[in-house]
Short mmCIF file of C-alpha atoms in Angstrom, two decimals:
data_model
loop_
_atom_site.label_atom_id
_atom_site.label_comp_id
_atom_site.label_asym_id
_atom_site.label_seq_id
_atom_site.Cartn_x
_atom_site.Cartn_y
_atom_site.Cartn_z
CA MET N 7 20.41 0.68 26.52
CA ILE N 8 21.63 4.31 26.58
CA GLU N 9 25.42 4.46 26.36
CA ILE N 10 26.95 7.47 28.10
CA LEU N 11 30.71 6.80 27.84
CA LYS N 12 32.98 4.46 25.91
CA ILE N 13 36.75 4.27 26.55
CA GLY N 14 38.36 1.21 24.99
CA PHE N 15 36.81 -1.85 26.64
CA LEU N 16 34.98 0.33 29.23
CA HIS N 17 31.30 0.95 28.40
CA LEU N 18 29.26 3.15 30.74
CA THR N 19 25.47 3.04 30.33
CA LEU N 20 22.70 4.90 32.13
CA ILE N 21 21.94 1.78 34.23
CA ASP N 22 25.62 1.56 35.21
CA LEU N 23 25.56 5.21 36.29
CA ILE N 24 22.44 4.68 38.41
CA ASP N 25 24.04 1.56 39.92
CA ILE N 26 27.19 3.51 40.85
CA LEU N 27 25.17 6.36 42.38
CA VAL N 28 23.04 4.00 44.50
CA VAL N 29 26.08 2.11 45.81
CA SER N 30 27.86 5.42 46.52
CA LEU N 31 24.89 6.71 48.51
CA ILE N 32 24.71 3.46 50.52
CA ILE N 33 28.44 3.60 51.31
CA ARG N 34 28.18 7.29 52.27
CA GLN N 35 25.20 6.66 54.57
CA LEU N 36 26.93 3.70 56.22
CA TYR N 37 30.00 5.85 56.87
CA MET N 38 27.86 8.69 58.31
CA TRP N 39 26.22 6.22 60.74
CA MET N 40 29.63 4.93 61.81
CA LYS N 41 31.38 8.31 61.86
CA GLY N 42 33.03 9.06 65.17
CA THR N 43 33.46 5.38 66.09
CA ILE N 44 36.38 2.98 65.79
CA ALA N 45 34.35 1.03 63.24
CA ALA N 46 34.58 3.97 60.81
CA GLN N 47 38.34 3.39 60.41
CA ILE N 48 37.81 -0.35 59.90
CA PHE N 49 35.10 0.43 57.34
CA LEU N 50 37.50 2.65 55.36
CA GLY N 51 40.06 -0.17 55.47
CA LEU N 52 37.52 -2.62 54.04
CA LEU N 53 36.63 -0.16 51.28
CA PHE N 54 40.32 0.09 50.40
CA ILE N 55 40.57 -3.71 50.16
CA VAL N 56 37.51 -3.84 47.88
CA LEU N 57 38.97 -1.11 45.66
CA LEU N 58 42.35 -2.85 45.57
CA SER N 59 40.64 -6.12 44.60
CA PHE N 60 38.84 -4.38 41.74
CA VAL N 61 42.03 -2.78 40.43
CA SER N 62 44.06 -6.00 40.69
CA GLY N 63 41.36 -7.81 38.75
CA LEU N 64 41.53 -5.24 35.96
CA VAL N 65 45.31 -5.47 35.53
CA ASN N 66 45.43 -9.22 36.33
CA LEU N 67 47.83 -9.18 39.30
CA LYS N 68 47.68 -12.91 40.04
CA LEU N 69 49.53 -13.03 43.36
CA LEU N 70 47.62 -10.06 44.78
CA ASN N 71 44.34 -11.58 43.57
CA TRP N 72 45.20 -14.83 45.38
CA LEU N 73 45.91 -12.97 48.64
CA LEU N 74 42.70 -10.95 48.37
CA ARG N 75 40.68 -14.11 47.73
CA LEU N 76 42.04 -15.55 50.99
CA VAL N 77 40.84 -12.41 52.80
CA SER N 78 37.43 -12.48 51.07
CA ASP N 79 36.78 -16.05 52.30
CA VAL N 80 36.57 -14.84 55.90
CA TRP N 81 35.65 -11.16 55.52
CA ILE N 82 31.88 -11.69 56.04
CA ILE N 83 32.40 -13.38 59.42
CA ALA N 84 35.00 -10.78 60.38
CA PHE N 85 32.61 -8.01 59.31
CA ILE N 86 29.83 -9.31 61.59
CA ILE N 87 32.20 -9.70 64.56
CA LEU N 88 33.88 -6.31 64.15
CA PHE N 89 30.71 -4.36 63.43
CA GLN N 90 28.33 -6.03 65.87
CA PRO N 91 27.47 -2.85 67.86
CA GLU N 92 27.18 -0.77 64.67
CA LEU N 93 24.98 -3.35 62.94
CA ARG N 94 22.66 -3.37 65.96
CA ARG N 95 22.51 0.43 65.86
CA LEU N 96 21.89 0.38 62.10
CA LEU N 97 18.98 -2.04 62.46
CA MET N 98 17.48 0.15 65.20
CA LEU N 99 17.74 3.23 62.96
CA VAL N 100 16.07 1.39 60.09
CA GLY N 101 13.32 0.10 62.36
CA ASN N 102 12.64 3.59 63.71
CA ASN N 103 12.45 5.12 60.23
CA PRO N 104 8.91 6.46 59.55
CA VAL N 105 8.88 4.97 56.03
CA PHE N 106 9.79 1.53 57.39
CA ARG N 107 7.07 1.79 60.05
CA LEU N 108 4.50 2.64 57.37
CA ILE N 109 5.37 -0.53 55.44
CA PHE N 110 5.57 -2.78 58.51
CA LYS N 111 2.86 -1.44 60.78
CA PRO N 112 3.17 -2.33 64.46
CA SER N 113 0.60 -4.60 66.08
CA VAL N 114 -2.29 -2.47 67.33
CA THR N 115 -3.18 -5.09 69.93
CA ALA N 116 0.32 -5.10 71.44
CA VAL N 117 0.33 -1.30 71.77
CA ILE N 118 -3.16 -1.26 73.28
CA ASP N 119 -2.18 -3.94 75.81
CA GLU N 120 0.72 -1.77 77.04
CA ILE N 121 -1.58 1.24 77.34
CA ILE N 122 -4.28 -0.74 79.18
CA GLU N 123 -1.82 -2.20 81.69
CA ALA N 124 -0.43 1.27 82.44
CA VAL N 125 -3.89 2.89 82.67
CA GLY N 126 -5.17 0.07 84.91
CA GLU N 127 -2.31 0.52 87.36
CA MET N 128 -2.61 4.32 87.35
CA SER N 129 -6.34 3.99 87.99
CA GLN N 130 -5.71 1.78 91.03
CA LYS N 131 -3.08 4.14 92.42
CA GLN N 132 -5.07 7.29 91.46
CA ILE N 133 -2.31 8.70 89.30
CA GLY N 134 -3.60 11.35 86.88
CA ALA N 135 -2.92 10.73 83.19
CA LEU N 136 -3.79 12.14 79.79
CA ILE N 137 -3.01 9.99 76.72
CA VAL N 138 -3.68 11.11 73.14
CA ILE N 139 -3.95 8.68 70.21
CA PRO N 140 -4.22 10.70 66.96
CA ARG N 141 -5.82 9.28 63.83
CA GLN N 142 -6.45 11.05 60.51
CA THR N 143 -6.36 14.65 61.75
CA GLY N 144 -2.81 15.91 62.16
CA ILE N 145 -1.93 17.34 65.58
CA ARG N 146 1.67 18.36 64.91
CA SER N 147 1.08 21.74 66.60
CA ILE N 148 0.05 19.90 69.77
CA ILE N 149 3.09 17.60 69.69
CA GLU N 150 5.41 20.59 69.32
CA THR N 151 4.20 22.02 72.65
CA GLY N 152 5.66 19.04 74.51
CA VAL N 153 9.00 17.34 75.05
CA PRO N 154 10.05 14.93 72.25
CA ILE N 155 10.35 11.32 73.45
CA GLN N 156 10.39 9.07 70.35
CA ALA N 157 10.42 5.81 72.30
CA LYS N 158 8.53 2.54 72.05
CA VAL N 159 5.26 2.43 73.98
CA THR N 160 5.64 0.38 77.15
CA LYS N 161 3.76 0.22 80.40
CA GLU N 162 6.90 1.18 82.32
CA LEU N 163 7.53 4.28 80.19
CA LEU N 164 3.96 5.58 80.63
CA LEU N 165 4.07 4.97 84.39
CA THR N 166 7.39 6.81 84.62
CA ILE N 167 6.10 9.80 82.64
CA PHE N 168 2.94 10.18 84.73
CA PHE N 169 4.60 9.55 88.09
CA PRO N 170 3.52 12.58 90.18
CA ARG N 171 7.11 13.72 90.83
CA SER N 172 8.11 13.43 87.18
CA PRO N 173 8.70 16.80 85.45
CA LEU N 174 6.70 15.48 82.46
CA HIS N 175 3.57 14.31 84.30
CA ASP N 176 1.65 17.58 84.03
CA GLY N 177 0.45 17.38 80.43
CA ALA N 178 -0.55 14.92 77.73
CA VAL N 179 1.37 12.08 76.13
CA VAL N 180 0.91 11.66 72.37
CA ILE N 181 1.18 8.11 70.99
CA SER N 182 1.57 7.48 67.27
CA GLY N 183 1.77 3.87 66.08
CA ASP N 184 3.98 2.09 68.60
CA ARG N 185 5.92 5.23 69.59
CA VAL N 186 5.49 7.82 72.31
CA GLU N 187 5.98 10.96 70.22
CA ALA N 188 6.06 13.50 73.03
CA ALA N 189 5.12 14.14 76.66
CA ALA N 190 3.98 17.18 78.64
CA CYS N 191 1.94 18.39 75.65
CA THR N 192 -0.57 21.22 76.09
CA LEU N 193 -4.11 20.56 74.83
CA PRO N 194 -6.80 23.19 74.10
CA LEU N 195 -9.45 23.41 76.83
CA SER N 196 -13.09 22.80 76.02
CA ALA N 197 -15.59 25.58 76.67
CA GLN N 198 -17.66 23.01 78.59
CA SER N 199 -17.03 23.06 82.33
CA ARG N 200 -19.77 20.65 83.37
CA ILE N 201 -21.49 17.55 81.97
CA GLY N 202 -24.69 16.98 83.88
CA ASN N 203 -23.75 16.97 87.56
CA PHE N 204 -20.10 16.24 86.82
CA LEU N 205 -17.78 19.22 87.14
CA LEU N 206 -14.97 18.88 84.60
CA GLY N 207 -11.39 19.21 85.82
CA THR N 208 -8.53 20.54 83.72
CA ARG N 209 -7.57 17.11 82.35
CA HIS N 210 -11.14 16.29 81.27
CA ARG N 211 -11.62 19.72 79.68
CA ALA N 212 -8.33 19.32 77.82
CA ALA N 213 -9.35 15.87 76.58
CA LEU N 214 -12.72 17.15 75.41
CA GLY N 215 -11.13 20.22 73.85
CA LEU N 216 -8.86 18.18 71.60
CA SER N 217 -11.62 15.72 70.69
CA GLU N 218 -13.80 18.65 69.57
CA ILE N 219 -11.27 19.83 66.96
CA SER N 220 -9.79 16.48 65.85
CA ASP N 221 -10.62 12.79 65.52
CA ALA N 222 -8.07 11.85 68.19
CA ILE N 223 -8.94 9.47 71.01
CA VAL N 224 -8.01 10.89 74.42
CA ILE N 225 -7.77 8.71 77.53
CA VAL N 226 -8.09 10.37 80.94
CA VAL N 227 -7.32 8.93 84.37
CA SER N 228 -8.67 11.06 87.21
CA GLU N 229 -6.17 11.91 89.93
CA GLU N 230 -8.96 12.39 92.48
CA THR N 231 -10.97 9.21 91.91
CA GLY N 232 -8.91 7.02 89.55
CA THR N 233 -11.87 6.94 87.12
CA ILE N 234 -11.01 6.06 83.52
CA SER N 235 -12.65 8.20 80.82
CA VAL N 236 -12.41 8.52 77.04
CA ALA N 237 -13.01 11.70 75.06
CA GLU N 238 -13.84 11.17 71.41
CA ALA N 239 -15.84 13.10 68.80
CA GLY N 240 -16.66 15.81 71.36
CA LYS N 241 -18.16 13.32 73.84
CA LEU N 242 -16.87 12.08 77.17
CA THR N 243 -17.48 8.52 78.38
CA ARG N 244 -16.70 8.03 82.08
CA GLY N 245 -16.39 5.06 84.42
CA LEU N 246 -14.75 2.61 82.02
CA SER N 247 -13.04 -0.51 83.28
CA PRO N 248 -9.64 -1.45 81.80
CA GLU N 249 -11.34 -4.22 79.81
CA GLY N 250 -14.06 -1.84 78.60
CA LEU N 251 -11.38 0.61 77.52
CA ARG N 252 -9.52 -2.16 75.71
CA LYS N 253 -12.64 -3.15 73.72
CA LYS N 254 -13.29 0.48 72.79
CA LEU N 255 -9.73 1.10 71.61
CA LEU N 256 -9.61 -2.13 69.61
CA ALA N 257 -12.91 -1.30 67.91
CA GLU N 258 -11.94 2.27 67.07
CA LEU N 259 -8.32 1.78 66.06
CA GLN N 260 -9.00 -1.32 63.96
CA ALA N 261 -12.11 0.12 62.29
CA GLY N 262 -12.18 0.67 58.56
CA ASP N 263 -14.01 3.57 56.98
CA LYS N 264 -16.58 4.16 59.70
CA THR N 265 -16.78 7.59 61.27
CA PRO N 266 -15.60 8.02 64.88
CA LYS N 267 -19.18 8.74 66.02
CA GLU N 268 -20.55 5.53 64.44
CA ILE N 269 -17.83 3.40 66.02
CA PHE N 270 -18.27 5.05 69.42
CA GLU N 271 -22.04 4.42 69.40
CA GLU N 272 -21.62 0.77 68.31
CA VAL N 273 -19.16 0.01 71.11
CA SER N 274 -21.29 1.79 73.70
CA GLN N 275 -24.32 -0.29 72.69
CA SER N 276 -22.34 -3.55 72.82
CA GLU N 277 -21.34 -2.83 76.42
#
């Protein structure tokens, strides 16, 4: 053990120093999260009590130690009661942290179900939509063209965004994991303007355009006909039912090392 400092009975090792730094960073971060709230003042008061308890233990102040022990018997319950809103906020911040989401990946099925329900209803009501699900290829430049959302994917949120009178409806929504990253994003248009006898509209050209330069999956709902289409690997598949779309998304998003083209062909054959 590497000893850094020795003053009388006090021995400071490298592990002790790391321990102190970690605890200090945790306390600082907790205070920054609570800063500007009433809980911040209570938190400082609790820190003072902890420090006072440490000092009284060092100099053996028996009466003060007895009083502080009485406080410590109920401080955990008091902490939960006093900091209930802040603890809820802290847990939300931790849950939204990208590192935490990488460790505890959201359920793909749950996210797909929300998307399918929204797409199915928009198809029935002929509400135009453009939904991007990126995979390995980064599309940060596309996300930056839109309005940041950073909210959990829900059917209600997608319907609200694509509601015709919404200021965000005219553009693409980008979904990453279980979060809506941004809305009203601008996608590059494909040079193709027609596939067979089908004349491509702006949404379909935008979906194809992004699929030609990335491995993203792009879902399109036609405003004119309510038809559901998927652009992937530079190809456009039209006339999907909500259940057909669900099978395709499950196969592609849960696939292992297969290429997008291989997965797309397998699912098409199974249908």
